[in-house]
mmCIF file of C-alpha atoms in Angstrom:
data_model
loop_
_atom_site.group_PDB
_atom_site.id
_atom_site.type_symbol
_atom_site.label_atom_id
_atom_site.label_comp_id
_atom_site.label_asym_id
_atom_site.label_seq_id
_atom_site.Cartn_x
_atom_site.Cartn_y
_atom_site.Cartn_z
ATOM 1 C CA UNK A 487 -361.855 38.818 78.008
ATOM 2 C CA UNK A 488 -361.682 37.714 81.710
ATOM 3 C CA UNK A 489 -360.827 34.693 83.125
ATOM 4 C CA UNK A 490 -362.924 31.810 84.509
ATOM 5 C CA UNK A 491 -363.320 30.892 88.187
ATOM 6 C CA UNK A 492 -361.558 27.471 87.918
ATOM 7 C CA UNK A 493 -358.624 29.622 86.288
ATOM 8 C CA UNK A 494 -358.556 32.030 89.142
ATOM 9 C CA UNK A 495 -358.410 29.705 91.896
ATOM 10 C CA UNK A 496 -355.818 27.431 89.991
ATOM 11 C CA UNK A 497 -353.624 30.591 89.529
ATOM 12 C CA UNK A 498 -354.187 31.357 93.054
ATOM 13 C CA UNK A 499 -353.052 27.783 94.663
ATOM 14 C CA UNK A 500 -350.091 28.159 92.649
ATOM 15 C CA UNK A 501 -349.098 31.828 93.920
ATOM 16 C CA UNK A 502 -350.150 30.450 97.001
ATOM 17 C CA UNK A 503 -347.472 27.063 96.885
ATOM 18 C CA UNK A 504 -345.119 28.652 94.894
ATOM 19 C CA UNK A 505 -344.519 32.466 96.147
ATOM 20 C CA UNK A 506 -344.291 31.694 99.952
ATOM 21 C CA UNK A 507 -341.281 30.271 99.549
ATOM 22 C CA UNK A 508 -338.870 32.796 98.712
ATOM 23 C CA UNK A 509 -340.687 36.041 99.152
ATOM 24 C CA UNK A 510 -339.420 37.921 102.295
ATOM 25 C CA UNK A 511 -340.781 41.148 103.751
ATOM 26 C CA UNK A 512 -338.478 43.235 106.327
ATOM 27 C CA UNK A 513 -339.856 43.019 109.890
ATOM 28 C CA UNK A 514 -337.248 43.830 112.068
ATOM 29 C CA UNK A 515 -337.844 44.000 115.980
ATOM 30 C CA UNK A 516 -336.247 47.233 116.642
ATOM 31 C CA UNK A 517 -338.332 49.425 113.449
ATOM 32 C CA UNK A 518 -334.774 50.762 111.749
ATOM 33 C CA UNK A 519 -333.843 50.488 108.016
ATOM 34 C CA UNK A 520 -330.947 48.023 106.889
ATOM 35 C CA UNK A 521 -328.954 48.400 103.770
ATOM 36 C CA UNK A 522 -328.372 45.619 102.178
ATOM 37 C CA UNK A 523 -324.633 43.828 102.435
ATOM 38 C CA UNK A 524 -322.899 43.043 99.285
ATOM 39 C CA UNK A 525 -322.446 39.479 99.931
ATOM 40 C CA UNK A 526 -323.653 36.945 102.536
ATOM 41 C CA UNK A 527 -322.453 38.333 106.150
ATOM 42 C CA UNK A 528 -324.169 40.554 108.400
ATOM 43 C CA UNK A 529 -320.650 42.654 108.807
ATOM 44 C CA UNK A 530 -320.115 42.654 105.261
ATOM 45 C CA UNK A 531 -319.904 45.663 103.080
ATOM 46 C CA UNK A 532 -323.032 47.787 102.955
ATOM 47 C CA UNK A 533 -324.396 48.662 99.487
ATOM 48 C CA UNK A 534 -326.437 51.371 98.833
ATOM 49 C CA UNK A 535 -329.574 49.741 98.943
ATOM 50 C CA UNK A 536 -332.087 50.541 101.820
ATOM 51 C CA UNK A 537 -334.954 48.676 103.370
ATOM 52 C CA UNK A 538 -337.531 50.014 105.592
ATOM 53 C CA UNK A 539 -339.777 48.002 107.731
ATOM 54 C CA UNK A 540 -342.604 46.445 105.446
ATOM 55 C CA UNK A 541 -340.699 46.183 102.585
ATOM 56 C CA UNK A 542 -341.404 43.007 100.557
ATOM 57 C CA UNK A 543 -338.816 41.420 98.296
ATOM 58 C CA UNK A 544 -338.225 38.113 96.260
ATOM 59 C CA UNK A 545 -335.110 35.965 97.219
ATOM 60 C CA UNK A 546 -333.215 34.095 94.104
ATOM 61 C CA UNK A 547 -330.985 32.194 96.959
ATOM 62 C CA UNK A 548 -331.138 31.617 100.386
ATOM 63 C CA UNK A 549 -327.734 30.577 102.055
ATOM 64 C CA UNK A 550 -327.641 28.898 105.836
ATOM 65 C CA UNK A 551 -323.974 30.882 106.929
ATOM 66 C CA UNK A 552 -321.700 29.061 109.508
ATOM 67 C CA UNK A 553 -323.469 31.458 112.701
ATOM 68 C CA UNK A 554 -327.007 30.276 111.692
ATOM 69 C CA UNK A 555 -328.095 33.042 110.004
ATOM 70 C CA UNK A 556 -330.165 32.204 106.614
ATOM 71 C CA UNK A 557 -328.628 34.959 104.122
ATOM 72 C CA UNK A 558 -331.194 36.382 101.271
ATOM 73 C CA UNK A 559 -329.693 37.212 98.044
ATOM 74 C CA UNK A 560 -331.958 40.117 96.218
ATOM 75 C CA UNK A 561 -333.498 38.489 93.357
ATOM 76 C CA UNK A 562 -332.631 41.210 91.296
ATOM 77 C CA UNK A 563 -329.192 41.368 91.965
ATOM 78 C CA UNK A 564 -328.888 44.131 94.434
ATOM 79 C CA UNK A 565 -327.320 42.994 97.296
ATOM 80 C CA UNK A 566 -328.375 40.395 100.190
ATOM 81 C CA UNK A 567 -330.468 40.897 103.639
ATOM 82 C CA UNK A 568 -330.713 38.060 106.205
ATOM 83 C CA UNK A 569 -333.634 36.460 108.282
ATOM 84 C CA UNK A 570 -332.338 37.259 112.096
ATOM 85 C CA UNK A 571 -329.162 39.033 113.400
ATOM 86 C CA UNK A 572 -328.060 37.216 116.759
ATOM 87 C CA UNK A 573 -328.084 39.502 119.491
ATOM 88 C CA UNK A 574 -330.446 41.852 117.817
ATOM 89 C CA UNK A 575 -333.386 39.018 116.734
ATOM 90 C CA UNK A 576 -335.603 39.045 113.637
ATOM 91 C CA UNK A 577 -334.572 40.670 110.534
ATOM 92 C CA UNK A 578 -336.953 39.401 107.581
ATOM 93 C CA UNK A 579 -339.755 36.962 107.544
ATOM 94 C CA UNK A 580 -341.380 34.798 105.081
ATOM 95 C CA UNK A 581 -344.083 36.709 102.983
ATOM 96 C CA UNK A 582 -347.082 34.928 101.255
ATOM 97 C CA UNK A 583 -349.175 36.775 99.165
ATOM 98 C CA UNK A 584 -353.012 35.362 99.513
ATOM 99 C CA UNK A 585 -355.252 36.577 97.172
ATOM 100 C CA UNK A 586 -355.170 35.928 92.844
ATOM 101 C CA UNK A 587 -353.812 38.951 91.392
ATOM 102 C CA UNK A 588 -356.082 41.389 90.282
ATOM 103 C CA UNK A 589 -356.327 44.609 88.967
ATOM 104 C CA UNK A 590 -355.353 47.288 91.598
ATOM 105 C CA UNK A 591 -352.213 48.573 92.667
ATOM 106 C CA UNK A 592 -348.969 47.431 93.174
ATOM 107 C CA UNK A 593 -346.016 48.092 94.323
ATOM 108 C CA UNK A 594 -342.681 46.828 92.313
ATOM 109 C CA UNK A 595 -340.762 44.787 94.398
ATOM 110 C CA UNK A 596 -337.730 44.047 91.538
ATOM 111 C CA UNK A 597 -336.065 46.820 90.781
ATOM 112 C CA UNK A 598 -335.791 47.761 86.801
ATOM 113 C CA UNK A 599 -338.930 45.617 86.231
ATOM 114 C CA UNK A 600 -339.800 46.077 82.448
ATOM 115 C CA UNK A 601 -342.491 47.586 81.296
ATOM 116 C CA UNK A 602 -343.412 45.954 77.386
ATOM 117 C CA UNK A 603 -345.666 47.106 74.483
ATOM 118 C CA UNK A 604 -347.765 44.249 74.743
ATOM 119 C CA UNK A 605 -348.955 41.176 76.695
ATOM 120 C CA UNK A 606 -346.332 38.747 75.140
ATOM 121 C CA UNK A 607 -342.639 38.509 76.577
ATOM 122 C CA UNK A 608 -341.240 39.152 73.468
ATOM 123 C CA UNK A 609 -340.360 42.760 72.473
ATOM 124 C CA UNK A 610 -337.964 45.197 73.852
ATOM 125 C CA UNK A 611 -338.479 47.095 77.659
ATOM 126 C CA UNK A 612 -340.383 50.662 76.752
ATOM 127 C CA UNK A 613 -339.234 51.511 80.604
ATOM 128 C CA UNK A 614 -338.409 49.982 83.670
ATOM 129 C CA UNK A 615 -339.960 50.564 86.764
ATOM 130 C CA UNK A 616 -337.640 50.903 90.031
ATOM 131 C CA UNK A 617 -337.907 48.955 93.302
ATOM 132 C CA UNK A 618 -340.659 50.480 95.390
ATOM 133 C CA UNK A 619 -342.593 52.431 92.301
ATOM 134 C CA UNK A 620 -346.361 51.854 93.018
ATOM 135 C CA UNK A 621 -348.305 51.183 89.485
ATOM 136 C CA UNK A 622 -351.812 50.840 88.597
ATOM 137 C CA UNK A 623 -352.705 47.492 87.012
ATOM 138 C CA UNK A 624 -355.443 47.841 85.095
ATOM 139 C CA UNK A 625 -355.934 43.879 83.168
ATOM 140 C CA UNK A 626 -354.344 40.760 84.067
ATOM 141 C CA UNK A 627 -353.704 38.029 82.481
ATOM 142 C CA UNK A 628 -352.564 34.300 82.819
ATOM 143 C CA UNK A 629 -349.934 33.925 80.243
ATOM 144 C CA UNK A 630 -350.225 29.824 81.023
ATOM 145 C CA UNK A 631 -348.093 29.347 77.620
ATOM 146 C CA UNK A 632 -345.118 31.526 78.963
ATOM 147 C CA UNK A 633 -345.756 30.718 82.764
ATOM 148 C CA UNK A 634 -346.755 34.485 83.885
ATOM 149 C CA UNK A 635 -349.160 36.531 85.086
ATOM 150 C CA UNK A 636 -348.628 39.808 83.338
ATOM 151 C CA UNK A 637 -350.390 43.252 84.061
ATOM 152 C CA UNK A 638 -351.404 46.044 81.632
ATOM 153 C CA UNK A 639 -350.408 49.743 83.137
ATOM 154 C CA UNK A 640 -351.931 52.990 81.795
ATOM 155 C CA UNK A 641 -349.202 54.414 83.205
ATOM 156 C CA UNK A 642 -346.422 54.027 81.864
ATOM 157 C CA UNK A 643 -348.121 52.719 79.205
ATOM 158 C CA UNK A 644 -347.355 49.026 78.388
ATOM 159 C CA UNK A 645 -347.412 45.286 80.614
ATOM 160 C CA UNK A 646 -345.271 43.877 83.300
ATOM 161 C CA UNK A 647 -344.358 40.646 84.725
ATOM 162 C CA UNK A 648 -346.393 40.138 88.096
ATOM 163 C CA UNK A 649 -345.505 36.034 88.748
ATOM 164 C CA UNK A 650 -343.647 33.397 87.485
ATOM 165 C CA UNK A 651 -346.172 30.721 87.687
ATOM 166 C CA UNK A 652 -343.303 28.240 87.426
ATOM 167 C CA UNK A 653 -340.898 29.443 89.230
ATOM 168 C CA UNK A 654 -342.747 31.816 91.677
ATOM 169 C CA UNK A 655 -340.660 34.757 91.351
ATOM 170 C CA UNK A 656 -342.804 37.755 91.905
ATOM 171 C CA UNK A 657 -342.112 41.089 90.669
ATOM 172 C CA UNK A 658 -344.316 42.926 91.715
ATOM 173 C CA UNK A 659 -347.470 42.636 94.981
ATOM 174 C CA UNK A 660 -350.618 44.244 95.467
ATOM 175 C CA UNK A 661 -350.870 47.112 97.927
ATOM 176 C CA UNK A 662 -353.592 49.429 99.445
ATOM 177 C CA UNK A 663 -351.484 52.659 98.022
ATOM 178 C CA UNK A 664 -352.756 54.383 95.191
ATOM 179 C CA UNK A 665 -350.983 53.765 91.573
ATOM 180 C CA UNK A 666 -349.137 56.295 89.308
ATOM 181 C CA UNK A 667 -346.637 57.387 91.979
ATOM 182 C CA UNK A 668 -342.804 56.489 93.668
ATOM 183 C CA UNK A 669 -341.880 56.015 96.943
#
């Protein structure tokens, strides 16, 4: 069962409008890793959550601070980053994502992502993938009834979430790296 060409480039206007809004990658201008703050200020207290240059994440909330700064809150819950660092310059930058997902791999970019027995939403987590686990997706599928484009893994075994076509969070992008392994 595939799906049609008219599908595919519908789905792919909508990652297109939808994802490049809140998905960030880390680009910083001096190549060091940040750890993520536990609330929005670049002095605030540092969690023990790591991001190296090229790492991609969804933002639930972005919050313009009193210095200018435009704090990122983690989508899935584990801390906040923030766009530039005065003094310093660029901390994150927007990420689109610009082709239709597709089979391939990926690389989880929301930490305990769950992994379900089947294509539906409904059913209980059989595992949950960690930020930064790179898993082969073998089928996807436009969900258009639940707003998501799911993935079937081989392994684990089971589907995951790869975009909210409504809301355009992402949990997971497609990356050159081979599937099956963490980072």
């Amino acid at each position: 069962a595939g799906v049609g060409v008219q599908e595919l480039e519908a789905a792919r206007q909508t990652l297109k409008r939808l994802s490049a809004a809140r998905l960030w990658r880390y680009d910083p201008s001096d190549a060091h890793h940040i750890d993520a703050r536990a609330g929005p200020q670049i002095d605030g207290k540092r969690v023990r959550v790591k991001f190296h240059p090229g790492d991609v994440f969804f933002a639930s909330q972005e919050k313009k601070g009193p210095d200018g700064v435009l704090y990122l809150e983690l989508a899935d819950g584990r801390g906040w980053l923030f766009d530039h660092k005065p003094g310093v310059g660029v901390m994150c930058r927007r990420h689109s994502v610009t082709e239709a997902d597709s089979p391939g791999a990926y690389r989880i970019i929301h930490d305990q992502t769950a992994v379900t027995p089947t294509e539906a939403l409904e059913g209980d987590a059989t595992s949950k993938l960690a930020y930064g686990a790179v898993v082969s997706v073998v089928q996807v599928v436009n969900k258009t009834g639940s707003n998501r484009i799911r993935g079937r893994l081989e392994n684990p075994l089971g589907w995951i979430s790869l975009l909210d076509t409504e809301g355009g969070k992402r949990w997971a992008v497609k990356t050159r790296e081979r599937g099956g392994h963490e980072r």
